[in-house]
PDB file of C-alpha atoms and ligand atoms in Angstrom:
ATOM      1  CA  MET X 731      90.676  39.079 -39.203  1.00 51.00           C
ATOM      2  CA  LYS X 732      87.281  37.831 -40.387  1.00 48.00           C
ATOM      3  CA  GLN X 733      86.804  34.125 -39.635  1.00 48.00           C
ATOM      4  CA  SER X 734      83.220  33.606 -40.700  1.00 51.00           C
ATOM      5  CA  SER X 735      82.644  30.762 -43.144  1.00 69.00           C
ATOM      6  CA  SER X 736      85.826  28.951 -42.259  1.00 82.00           C
ATOM      7  CA  VAL X 737      86.863  25.621 -40.862  1.00 85.00           C
ATOM      8  CA  ASP X 738      89.746  24.576 -38.633  1.00 87.00           C
ATOM      9  CA  LEU X 739      91.002  21.244 -39.997  1.00 88.00           C
ATOM     10  CA  ARG X 740      92.679  20.518 -36.638  1.00 90.00           C
ATOM     11  CA  GLU X 741      89.195  19.947 -35.250  1.00 94.00           C
ATOM     12  CA  PHE X 742      88.990  16.638 -37.114  1.00 96.00           C
ATOM     13  CA  ALA X 743      91.197  15.216 -34.346  1.00 96.00           C
ATOM     14  CA  SER X 744      88.339  15.690 -31.850  1.00 96.00           C
ATOM     15  CA  VAL X 745      85.171  16.447 -33.758  1.00 97.00           C
ATOM     16  CA  ASP X 746      82.817  16.074 -30.793  1.00 97.00           C
ATOM     17  CA  GLN X 747      84.517  19.007 -29.047  1.00 96.00           C
ATOM     18  CA  ALA X 748      84.214  21.322 -32.068  1.00 94.00           C
ATOM     19  CA  ALA X 749      81.903  24.320 -31.749  1.00 90.00           C
ATOM     20  CA  ASP X 750      80.637  24.220 -35.333  1.00 91.00           C
ATOM     21  CA  HIS X 751      79.988  20.726 -36.702  1.00 95.00           C
ATOM     22  CA  ARG X 752      78.268  22.077 -39.812  1.00 93.00           C
ATOM     23  CA  SER X 753      81.563  23.612 -41.038  1.00 91.00           C
ATOM     24  CA  LEU X 754      83.295  20.257 -40.626  1.00 95.00           C
ATOM     25  CA  PHE X 755      80.506  18.494 -42.544  1.00 96.00           C
ATOM     26  CA  ARG X 756      80.783  21.143 -45.248  1.00 92.00           C
ATOM     27  CA  ALA X 757      84.571  20.696 -45.472  1.00 93.00           C
ATOM     28  CA  LEU X 758      84.099  16.952 -46.003  1.00 96.00           C
ATOM     29  CA  ASP X 759      81.256  17.322 -48.497  1.00 95.00           C
ATOM     30  CA  GLU X 760      82.914  20.064 -50.552  1.00 91.00           C
ATOM     31  CA  GLY X 761      86.417  18.613 -50.193  1.00 91.00           C
ATOM     32  CA  LYS X 762      85.334  15.466 -52.030  1.00 92.00           C
ATOM     33  CA  THR X 763      83.694  17.209 -54.977  1.00 91.00           C
ATOM     34  CA  THR X 764      86.661  19.073 -56.468  1.00 91.00           C
ATOM     35  CA  PRO X 765      87.838  17.624 -59.812  1.00 92.00           C
ATOM     36  CA  GLY X 766      91.125  16.530 -58.200  1.00 94.00           C
ATOM     37  CA  MET X 767      89.369  14.683 -55.387  1.00 96.00           C
ATOM     38  CA  ARG X 768      86.990  12.971 -57.814  1.00 96.00           C
ATOM     39  CA  LEU X 769      90.061  11.413 -59.438  1.00 97.00           C
ATOM     40  CA  VAL X 770      91.353  10.354 -56.010  1.00 97.00           C
ATOM     41  CA  GLN X 771      87.982   8.773 -55.174  1.00 97.00           C
ATOM     42  CA  ALA X 772      88.086   6.846 -58.454  1.00 97.00           C
ATOM     43  CA  ASP X 773      91.671   5.683 -57.758  1.00 98.00           C
ATOM     44  CA  LEU X 774      90.644   4.518 -54.277  1.00 98.00           C
ATOM     45  CA  THR X 775      87.689   2.581 -55.621  1.00 97.00           C
ATOM     46  CA  ASP X 776      89.894   0.897 -58.255  1.00 98.00           C
ATOM     47  CA  GLU X 777      92.601   0.027 -55.752  1.00 98.00           C
ATOM     48  CA  LEU X 778      90.114  -1.525 -53.322  1.00 98.00           C
ATOM     49  CA  ARG X 779      89.383  -4.198 -55.980  1.00 98.00           C
ATOM     50  CA  LEU X 780      85.962  -4.813 -54.512  1.00 98.00           C
ATOM     51  CA  GLY X 781      85.014  -7.394 -57.146  1.00 96.00           C
ATOM     52  CA  SER X 782      85.859 -10.356 -54.930  1.00 89.00           C
ATOM     53  CA  ALA X 783      85.083  -8.712 -51.553  1.00 98.00           C
ATOM     54  CA  ARG X 784      82.193  -9.508 -49.189  1.00 98.00           C
ATOM     55  CA  SER X 785      83.196  -7.545 -46.083  1.00 98.00           C
ATOM     56  CA  VAL X 786      84.589  -4.026 -45.999  1.00 98.00           C
ATOM     57  CA  LEU X 787      85.593  -1.583 -43.279  1.00 99.00           C
ATOM     58  CA  ASP X 788      86.162   2.176 -43.480  1.00 98.00           C
ATOM     59  CA  ILE X 789      88.250   3.468 -40.563  1.00 98.00           C
ATOM     60  CA  GLY X 790      87.503   7.127 -39.768  1.00 98.00           C
ATOM     61  CA  CYS X 791      84.428   7.024 -42.010  1.00 98.00           C
ATOM     62  CA  GLY X 792      83.229  10.565 -41.274  1.00 98.00           C
ATOM     63  CA  LEU X 793      79.861  11.120 -42.962  1.00 98.00           C
ATOM     64  CA  GLY X 794      79.762   7.535 -44.236  1.00 98.00           C
ATOM     65  CA  GLY X 795      79.563   8.224 -47.979  1.00 98.00           C
ATOM     66  CA  ASP X 796      82.432   5.870 -48.778  1.00 98.00           C
ATOM     67  CA  VAL X 797      80.828   3.080 -46.724  1.00 98.00           C
ATOM     68  CA  ARG X 798      77.581   3.492 -48.679  1.00 98.00           C
ATOM     69  CA  GLU X 799      79.495   3.468 -51.955  1.00 97.00           C
ATOM     70  CA  MET X 800      81.341   0.262 -51.050  1.00 98.00           C
ATOM     71  CA  ALA X 801      78.119  -1.358 -49.755  1.00 98.00           C
ATOM     72  CA  ALA X 802      76.481  -0.750 -53.135  1.00 97.00           C
ATOM     73  CA  ARG X 803      79.206  -2.836 -54.829  1.00 97.00           C
ATOM     74  CA  LEU X 804      79.001  -5.872 -52.532  1.00 98.00           C
ATOM     75  CA  PRO X 805      77.015  -9.096 -53.054  1.00 97.00           C
ATOM     76  CA  PRO X 806      73.712  -9.212 -51.104  1.00 97.00           C
ATOM     77  CA  ASP X 807      75.253 -11.215 -48.235  1.00 97.00           C
ATOM     78  CA  GLY X 808      78.048  -8.643 -47.832  1.00 98.00           C
ATOM     79  CA  THR X 809      78.934  -6.476 -44.822  1.00 98.00           C
ATOM     80  CA  ALA X 810      79.918  -2.799 -44.919  1.00 98.00           C
ATOM     81  CA  VAL X 811      81.028  -1.150 -41.683  1.00 98.00           C
ATOM     82  CA  GLY X 812      82.236   2.357 -40.907  1.00 98.00           C
ATOM     83  CA  ILE X 813      83.841   3.336 -37.640  1.00 98.00           C
ATOM     84  CA  ASP X 814      84.691   6.798 -36.411  1.00 98.00           C
ATOM     85  CA  ALA X 815      85.862   8.243 -33.093  1.00 98.00           C
ATOM     86  CA  SER X 816      83.178  10.927 -33.279  1.00 98.00           C
ATOM     87  CA  HIS X 817      79.588  10.404 -32.053  1.00 98.00           C
ATOM     88  CA  VAL X 818      78.568  13.446 -34.110  1.00 98.00           C
ATOM     89  CA  MET X 819      80.014  11.977 -37.329  1.00 98.00           C
ATOM     90  CA  VAL X 820      78.480   8.562 -36.731  1.00 98.00           C
ATOM     91  CA  ALA X 821      75.071  10.125 -35.995  1.00 98.00           C
ATOM     92  CA  GLU X 822      75.263  12.096 -39.253  1.00 98.00           C
ATOM     93  CA  ALA X 823      76.424   9.009 -41.199  1.00 98.00           C
ATOM     94  CA  ARG X 824      73.416   7.080 -39.844  1.00 98.00           C
ATOM     95  CA  ARG X 825      71.057   9.959 -40.675  1.00 98.00           C
ATOM     96  CA  ARG X 826      72.349  10.027 -44.273  1.00 98.00           C
ATOM     97  CA  THR X 827      71.885   6.254 -44.519  1.00 98.00           C
ATOM     98  CA  ALA X 828      68.259   6.248 -43.301  1.00 97.00           C
ATOM     99  CA  ASP X 829      66.799   6.100 -46.812  1.00 95.00           C
ATOM    100  CA  TYR X 830      69.557   3.913 -48.282  1.00 95.00           C
ATOM    101  CA  GLN X 831      67.926   1.369 -50.592  1.00 94.00           C
ATOM    102  CA  GLY X 832      70.746  -1.091 -51.376  1.00 96.00           C
ATOM    103  CA  ALA X 833      70.736  -4.787 -50.428  1.00 97.00           C
ATOM    104  CA  VAL X 834      73.715  -4.437 -48.085  1.00 98.00           C
ATOM    105  CA  ARG X 835      72.832  -2.082 -45.258  1.00 97.00           C
ATOM    106  CA  PRO X 836      75.867  -0.064 -44.054  1.00 98.00           C
ATOM    107  CA  SER X 837      76.415   0.010 -40.302  1.00 98.00           C
ATOM    108  CA  TYR X 838      78.410   2.456 -38.214  1.00 98.00           C
ATOM    109  CA  ALA X 839      80.037   2.367 -34.805  1.00 98.00           C
ATOM    110  CA  VAL X 840      81.889   4.789 -32.583  1.00 98.00           C
ATOM    111  CA  CYS X 841      85.369   3.618 -31.708  1.00 97.00           C
ATOM    112  CA  SER X 842      88.975   4.677 -31.985  1.00 98.00           C
ATOM    113  CA  ALA X 843      91.092   3.688 -34.973  1.00 98.00           C
ATOM    114  CA  SER X 844      93.802   2.570 -32.581  1.00 98.00           C
ATOM    115  CA  ALA X 845      91.497   0.261 -30.560  1.00 98.00           C
ATOM    116  CA  LEU X 846      88.903  -1.173 -32.939  1.00 98.00           C
ATOM    117  CA  ALA X 847      86.019  -2.842 -31.122  1.00 96.00           C
ATOM    118  CA  LEU X 848      86.001  -5.561 -33.789  1.00 98.00           C
ATOM    119  CA  PRO X 849      87.247  -9.153 -33.887  1.00 97.00           C
ATOM    120  CA  GLY X 850      90.414 -10.010 -35.800  1.00 98.00           C
ATOM    121  CA  ASN X 851      90.521 -11.561 -39.286  1.00 98.00           C
ATOM    122  CA  CYS X 852      87.014 -10.551 -40.376  1.00 98.00           C
ATOM    123  CA  PHE X 853      87.279  -8.052 -43.270  1.00 98.00           C
ATOM    124  CA  ASP X 854      88.309  -8.573 -46.891  1.00 98.00           C
ATOM    125  CA  ARG X 855      89.049  -4.879 -47.382  1.00 98.00           C
ATOM    126  CA  CYS X 856      89.961  -2.016 -45.122  1.00 98.00           C
ATOM    127  CA  ARG X 857      90.166   1.589 -46.248  1.00 98.00           C
ATOM    128  CA  THR X 858      91.341   4.763 -44.499  1.00 98.00           C
ATOM    129  CA  GLN X 859      91.122   8.228 -46.032  1.00 98.00           C
ATOM    130  CA  SER X 860      92.416  11.495 -44.593  1.00 98.00           C
ATOM    131  CA  VAL X 861      92.423  10.126 -41.042  1.00 98.00           C
ATOM    132  CA  LEU X 862      96.021   9.268 -40.109  1.00 98.00           C
ATOM    133  CA  LEU X 863      97.138  12.904 -40.356  1.00 97.00           C
ATOM    134  CA  HIS X 864      94.807  13.646 -37.419  1.00 97.00           C
ATOM    135  CA  LEU X 865      96.255  10.933 -35.163  1.00 98.00           C
ATOM    136  CA  SER X 866      99.096  11.180 -32.668  1.00 96.00           C
ATOM    137  CA  ASN X 867      99.850   7.459 -33.070  1.00 97.00           C
ATOM    138  CA  PRO X 868      99.059   6.561 -36.701  1.00 98.00           C
ATOM    139  CA  GLN X 869     101.078   3.339 -36.542  1.00 98.00           C
ATOM    140  CA  ALA X 870      98.663   1.964 -33.915  1.00 98.00           C
ATOM    141  CA  ALA X 871      95.766   2.568 -36.322  1.00 98.00           C
ATOM    142  CA  VAL X 872      97.552   0.731 -39.134  1.00 98.00           C
ATOM    143  CA  TRP X 873      98.301  -2.195 -36.794  1.00 98.00           C
ATOM    144  CA  GLU X 874      94.594  -2.368 -35.976  1.00 98.00           C
ATOM    145  CA  ALA X 875      93.610  -2.294 -39.649  1.00 98.00           C
ATOM    146  CA  VAL X 876      95.919  -5.246 -40.253  1.00 98.00           C
ATOM    147  CA  ARG X 877      94.575  -7.125 -37.228  1.00 98.00           C
ATOM    148  CA  VAL X 878      90.960  -6.977 -38.427  1.00 98.00           C
ATOM    149  CA  LEU X 879      91.804  -7.898 -42.051  1.00 98.00           C
ATOM    150  CA  LYS X 880      91.487 -11.527 -43.094  1.00 98.00           C
ATOM    151  CA  PRO X 881      94.648 -13.207 -44.400  1.00 98.00           C
ATOM    152  CA  ALA X 882      95.087 -12.055 -48.025  1.00 98.00           C
ATOM    153  CA  GLY X 883      92.813  -9.100 -47.219  1.00 98.00           C
ATOM    154  CA  ARG X 884      93.657  -5.774 -48.802  1.00 98.00           C
ATOM    155  CA  ALA X 885      94.359  -2.459 -47.029  1.00 98.00           C
ATOM    156  CA  VAL X 886      94.091   0.847 -48.895  1.00 98.00           C
ATOM    157  CA  ALA X 887      94.861   4.263 -47.467  1.00 98.00           C
ATOM    158  CA  PHE X 888      94.925   7.766 -48.874  1.00 98.00           C
ATOM    159  CA  GLU X 889      96.590  10.622 -47.024  1.00 98.00           C
ATOM    160  CA  PHE X 890      97.627  14.111 -47.999  1.00 98.00           C
ATOM    161  CA  ASP X 891     101.105  15.253 -47.133  1.00 98.00           C
ATOM    162  CA  LEU X 892     100.579  18.806 -45.922  1.00 97.00           C
ATOM    163  CA  GLY X 893     104.321  19.468 -46.181  1.00 98.00           C
ATOM    164  CA  THR X 894     103.976  19.294 -49.983  1.00 98.00           C
ATOM    165  CA  ALA X 895     101.364  22.034 -50.421  1.00 97.00           C
ATOM    166  CA  VAL X 896     102.018  24.306 -53.391  1.00 97.00           C
ATOM    167  CA  LEU X 897     100.534  27.739 -53.944  1.00 98.00           C
ATOM    168  CA  ASP X 898     101.336  30.254 -56.674  1.00 98.00           C
ATOM    169  CA  HIS X 899     101.436  33.404 -54.533  1.00 98.00           C
ATOM    170  CA  PRO X 900     103.558  36.543 -55.068  1.00 97.00           C
ATOM    171  CA  ASP X 901     104.580  36.750 -51.374  1.00 98.00           C
ATOM    172  CA  ARG X 902     106.828  33.720 -50.997  1.00 98.00           C
ATOM    173  CA  PRO X 903     108.079  34.258 -47.407  1.00 97.00           C
ATOM    174  CA  THR X 904     104.556  34.641 -45.997  1.00 98.00           C
ATOM    175  CA  THR X 905     103.328  31.729 -48.094  1.00 98.00           C
ATOM    176  CA  ARG X 906     106.071  29.495 -46.631  1.00 98.00           C
ATOM    177  CA  THR X 907     105.150  30.631 -43.105  1.00 97.00           C
ATOM    178  CA  VAL X 908     101.436  29.956 -43.629  1.00 97.00           C
ATOM    179  CA  LEU X 909     101.807  26.571 -45.347  1.00 97.00           C
ATOM    180  CA  ASP X 910     104.403  25.306 -42.826  1.00 96.00           C
ATOM    181  CA  TYR X 911     102.174  26.432 -39.984  1.00 95.00           C
ATOM    182  CA  VAL X 912      99.209  24.503 -41.365  1.00 94.00           C
ATOM    183  CA  ALA X 913     101.337  21.367 -41.925  1.00 95.00           C
ATOM    184  CA  ASP X 914     102.795  21.527 -38.423  1.00 95.00           C
ATOM    185  CA  ALA X 915      99.442  22.173 -36.739  1.00 93.00           C
ATOM    186  CA  ALA X 916      98.139  18.706 -37.673  1.00 95.00           C
ATOM    187  CA  PRO X 917      99.287  15.917 -35.336  1.00 96.00           C
ATOM    188  CA  PHE X 918     100.815  14.033 -38.307  1.00 97.00           C
ATOM    189  CA  GLY X 919     100.804  16.548 -41.149  1.00 97.00           C
ATOM    190  CA  TRP X 920     103.440  14.618 -43.124  1.00 98.00           C
ATOM    191  CA  ALA X 921     101.249  11.486 -43.136  1.00 98.00           C
ATOM    192  CA  GLY X 922     101.463  10.992 -46.899  1.00 98.00           C
ATOM    193  CA  ARG X 923     105.211  10.427 -47.158  1.00 98.00           C
ATOM    194  CA  ALA X 924     105.172   8.112 -44.101  1.00 98.00           C
ATOM    195  CA  LEU X 925     102.310   5.910 -45.213  1.00 98.00           C
ATOM    196  CA  SER X 926     104.228   3.157 -47.035  1.00 98.00           C
ATOM    197  CA  ARG X 927     106.659   2.906 -44.107  1.00 98.00           C
ATOM    198  CA  LEU X 928     103.741   2.486 -41.656  1.00 98.00           C
ATOM    199  CA  TYR X 929     102.245  -0.204 -43.896  1.00 98.00           C
ATOM    200  CA  ARG X 930     105.514  -2.152 -44.183  1.00 98.00           C
ATOM    201  CA  LYS X 931     106.167  -1.871 -40.445  1.00 98.00           C
ATOM    202  CA  ALA X 932     102.709  -3.340 -39.764  1.00 98.00           C
ATOM    203  CA  GLY X 933     103.723  -6.408 -41.770  1.00 98.00           C
ATOM    204  CA  LEU X 934     101.714  -5.776 -44.930  1.00 98.00           C
ATOM    205  CA  ALA X 935     103.122  -7.360 -48.070  1.00 98.00           C
ATOM    206  CA  ASP X 936     103.236  -6.075 -51.644  1.00 98.00           C
ATOM    207  CA  VAL X 937     103.080  -2.441 -50.470  1.00 98.00           C
ATOM    208  CA  ARG X 938     102.617  -0.073 -53.407  1.00 98.00           C
ATOM    209  CA  THR X 939     102.458   3.720 -53.506  1.00 98.00           C
ATOM    210  CA  HIS X 940     100.787   6.025 -56.017  1.00 98.00           C
ATOM    211  CA  THR X 941     101.175   9.776 -55.698  1.00 98.00           C
ATOM    212  CA  ARG X 942      99.141  12.528 -57.250  1.00 96.00           C
ATOM    213  CA  LEU X 943      99.220  16.291 -56.923  1.00 97.00           C
ATOM    214  CA  VAL X 944      95.620  17.105 -56.021  1.00 97.00           C
ATOM    215  CA  PRO X 945      94.703  20.644 -57.097  1.00 97.00           C
ATOM    216  CA  ASN X 946      92.329  22.556 -54.834  1.00 94.00           C
ATOM    217  CA  ASP X 947      90.145  25.491 -55.818  1.00 91.00           C
ATOM    218  CA  TYR X 948      90.326  28.988 -54.422  1.00 94.00           C
ATOM    219  CA  ALA X 949      86.986  28.919 -52.598  1.00 91.00           C
ATOM    220  CA  PHE X 950      87.824  25.719 -50.721  1.00 90.00           C
ATOM    221  CA  PHE X 951      91.380  26.835 -49.955  1.00 92.00           C
ATOM    222  CA  ALA X 952      90.153  30.167 -48.550  1.00 92.00           C
ATOM    223  CA  PHE X 953      87.507  28.298 -46.514  1.00 90.00           C
ATOM    224  CA  THR X 954      90.273  26.246 -44.858  1.00 91.00           C
ATOM    225  CA  MET X 955      92.770  29.119 -44.461  1.00 92.00           C
ATOM    226  CA  ARG X 956      90.971  31.883 -42.557  1.00 91.00           C
ATOM    227  CA  ARG X 957      91.133  30.210 -39.142  1.00 91.00           C
ATOM    228  CA  PRO X 958      94.857  29.265 -39.397  1.00 93.00           C
ATOM    229  CA  LEU X 959      95.580  32.840 -40.530  1.00 95.00           C
ATOM    230  CA  ALA X 960      93.689  34.173 -37.523  1.00 95.00           C
ATOM    231  CA  ARG X 961      95.788  31.918 -35.256  1.00 94.00           C
ATOM    232  CA  LEU X 962      99.013  33.159 -36.891  1.00 96.00           C
ATOM    233  CA  VAL X 963      97.892  36.714 -36.115  1.00 97.00           C
ATOM    234  CA  ARG X 964      96.854  35.834 -32.567  1.00 96.00           C
ATOM    235  CA  ASP X 965     100.248  34.147 -31.969  1.00 95.00           C
ATOM    236  CA  GLY X 966     102.096  37.232 -33.226  1.00 96.00           C
ATOM    237  CA  VAL X 967     103.660  35.397 -36.214  1.00 96.00           C
ATOM    238  CA  LEU X 968     101.890  37.600 -38.777  1.00 97.00           C
ATOM    239  CA  SER X 969     100.613  41.142 -38.377  1.00 97.00           C
ATOM    240  CA  PRO X 970      96.884  41.567 -39.066  1.00 97.00           C
ATOM    241  CA  HIS X 971      97.777  43.738 -42.071  1.00 97.00           C
ATOM    242  CA  ARG X 972     100.109  41.099 -43.586  1.00 97.00           C
ATOM    243  CA  ALA X 973      97.542  38.325 -43.121  1.00 96.00           C
ATOM    244  CA  VAL X 974      94.774  40.345 -44.780  1.00 95.00           C
ATOM    245  CA  GLU X 975      97.109  41.449 -47.597  1.00 97.00           C
ATOM    246  CA  TRP X 976      98.213  37.867 -48.196  1.00 97.00           C
ATOM    247  CA  LEU X 977      94.629  36.723 -48.590  1.00 95.00           C
ATOM    248  CA  HIS X 978      93.804  39.728 -50.787  1.00 96.00           C
ATOM    249  CA  MET X 979      96.709  38.985 -53.135  1.00 97.00           C
ATOM    250  CA  LEU X 980      95.489  35.416 -53.449  1.00 97.00           C
ATOM    251  CA  GLU X 981      91.955  36.591 -54.114  1.00 96.00           C
ATOM    252  CA  GLU X 982      93.275  38.887 -56.830  1.00 97.00           C
ATOM    253  CA  ARG X 983      95.097  35.999 -58.522  1.00 97.00           C
ATOM    254  CA  HIS X 984      91.853  34.052 -58.376  1.00 98.00           C
ATOM    255  CA  ARG X 985      89.877  36.956 -59.877  1.00 98.00           C
ATOM    256  CA  ASN X 986      92.390  37.113 -62.724  1.00 98.00           C
ATOM    257  CA  GLY X 987      91.955  33.398 -63.358  1.00 98.00           C
ATOM    258  CA  ASP X 988      95.463  32.711 -62.042  1.00 97.00           C
ATOM    259  CA  TYR X 989      94.826  30.657 -58.880  1.00 97.00           C
ATOM    260  CA  THR X 990      97.001  27.509 -58.657  1.00 97.00           C
ATOM    261  CA  GLY X 991      97.235  25.491 -55.477  1.00 97.00           C
ATOM    262  CA  GLY X 992      97.328  21.873 -54.433  1.00 97.00           C
ATOM    263  CA  THR X 993      98.814  19.192 -52.208  1.00 98.00           C
ATOM    264  CA  THR X 994     100.350  15.815 -52.942  1.00 98.00           C
ATOM    265  CA  GLY X 995      98.210  12.858 -51.957  1.00 98.00           C
ATOM    266  CA  PHE X 996      99.664   9.398 -51.325  1.00 98.00           C
ATOM    267  CA  LEU X 997      97.590   6.306 -52.037  1.00 98.00           C
ATOM    268  CA  VAL X 998      99.139   3.185 -50.531  1.00 98.00           C
ATOM    269  CA  THR X 999      97.976  -0.418 -50.805  1.00 98.00           C
ATOM    270  CA  GLY X1000      99.115  -3.583 -49.055  1.00 98.00           C
ATOM    271  CA  VAL X1001      98.067  -7.187 -48.544  1.00 98.00           C
ATOM    272  CA  LYS X1002      97.904  -9.099 -45.257  1.00 98.00           C
ATOM    273  CA  SER X1003     100.169 -12.122 -45.539  1.00 96.00           C
TER     274      SER X1003
HETATM  275  C1  SAM V 411      89.032  14.495 -42.463  1.00 65.51           C
HETATM  276  S1  SAM V 411      87.861  13.380 -41.807  1.00 65.51           S
HETATM  277  C2  SAM V 411      87.817  12.130 -43.087  1.00 65.51           C
HETATM  278  C3  SAM V 411      86.526  11.375 -43.097  1.00 65.51           C
HETATM  279  C4  SAM V 411      86.371  10.377 -44.252  1.00 65.51           C
HETATM  280  N1  SAM V 411      87.369   9.350 -44.204  1.00 65.51           N
HETATM  281  C5  SAM V 411      86.385  11.071 -45.579  1.00 65.51           C
HETATM  282  O1  SAM V 411      87.306  10.878 -46.377  1.00 65.51           O
HETATM  283  O2  SAM V 411      85.443  11.841 -45.833  1.00 65.51           O
HETATM  284  C6  SAM V 411      88.692  12.582 -40.490  1.00 65.51           C
HETATM  285  C7  SAM V 411      87.798  11.652 -39.713  1.00 65.51           C
HETATM  286  O3  SAM V 411      88.612  10.902 -38.806  1.00 65.51           O
HETATM  287  C8  SAM V 411      87.910  10.797 -37.590  1.00 65.51           C
HETATM  288  N2  SAM V 411      88.873  10.521 -36.519  1.00 65.51           N
HETATM  289  C9  SAM V 411      89.731  11.380 -35.919  1.00 65.51           C
HETATM  290  N3  SAM V 411      90.443  10.734 -34.984  1.00 65.51           N
HETATM  291  C10 SAM V 411      90.041   9.438 -34.999  1.00 65.51           C
HETATM  292  C11 SAM V 411      90.404   8.271 -34.270  1.00 65.51           C
HETATM  293  N4  SAM V 411      91.333   8.310 -33.323  1.00 65.51           N
HETATM  294  N5  SAM V 411      89.772   7.113 -34.537  1.00 65.51           N
HETATM  295  C12 SAM V 411      88.804   7.056 -35.502  1.00 65.51           C
HETATM  296  N6  SAM V 411      88.428   8.132 -36.222  1.00 65.51           N
HETATM  297  C13 SAM V 411      89.031   9.307 -35.985  1.00 65.51           C
HETATM  298  C14 SAM V 411      87.212  12.121 -37.445  1.00 65.51           C
HETATM  299  O4  SAM V 411      86.168  12.076 -36.511  1.00 65.51           O
HETATM  300  C15 SAM V 411      86.767  12.370 -38.874  1.00 65.51           C
HETATM  301  O5  SAM V 411      85.497  11.844 -39.128  1.00 65.51           O
END
């Protein structure tokens, strides 16, 4: 099965080992520009309540766009930091920040979400987006976020729950197989539904959850599906014919203007007491 122009989302767990970093960059860039994700970005910005913040941290910052956006909203003596486990991501975030003109200069560091190389009690806000689903111990990352927040600091996280993916496809059995396979391939594919529990367990107060079905578009969905489909074929779960047919049927729905797909996203907020 043809895999060109595709990304394997599992590679976000260890970006530096991935063969094709450009595809991962593209997935992040394009993934944030769909109409559904624009609404999520706006919700995240609202929930961060940056008005009174001076110091912000983005854990698993990827290409750094959210750090730059937060930096632009801080007072001139503010601090905006992004950390990521990947040297490749941090290098790209720094490259994209080279001509940043704002008063607060974003900074980036390589470190693990579960062992932040940062002192405790130093950030007013801490955000995490689409990171915990790639971690084998997401609770450790939430504990760390709480540790580095100042008392009364605010934590905000957004995670998809891959177990809630919906797709209007005529072949229901194969669709179930494919979507379950994708959800189970991520280290913590059901991150969304677990998020408020992780927050409460880490001692955060006033934990609130907002959910939203985030529609995707056909081009992006196909971009993220070809590699999992190839793995399903390689593992003998689907025949090559069935995999190709499944994708063709989806393409046909898209051509007829009938593509509908999406996944529930969970946005959770909490306050350090
Ligand atoms: C899907 S990307 C999301 C990036 C960014 N938050 C965004 O919304 O565009 C996941 C990011 O988490 C990072 N990551 C994966 N495991 C990590 C870990 N243990 N600690 C810190 N970052 C990690 C990856 O390198 C990647 O940049």
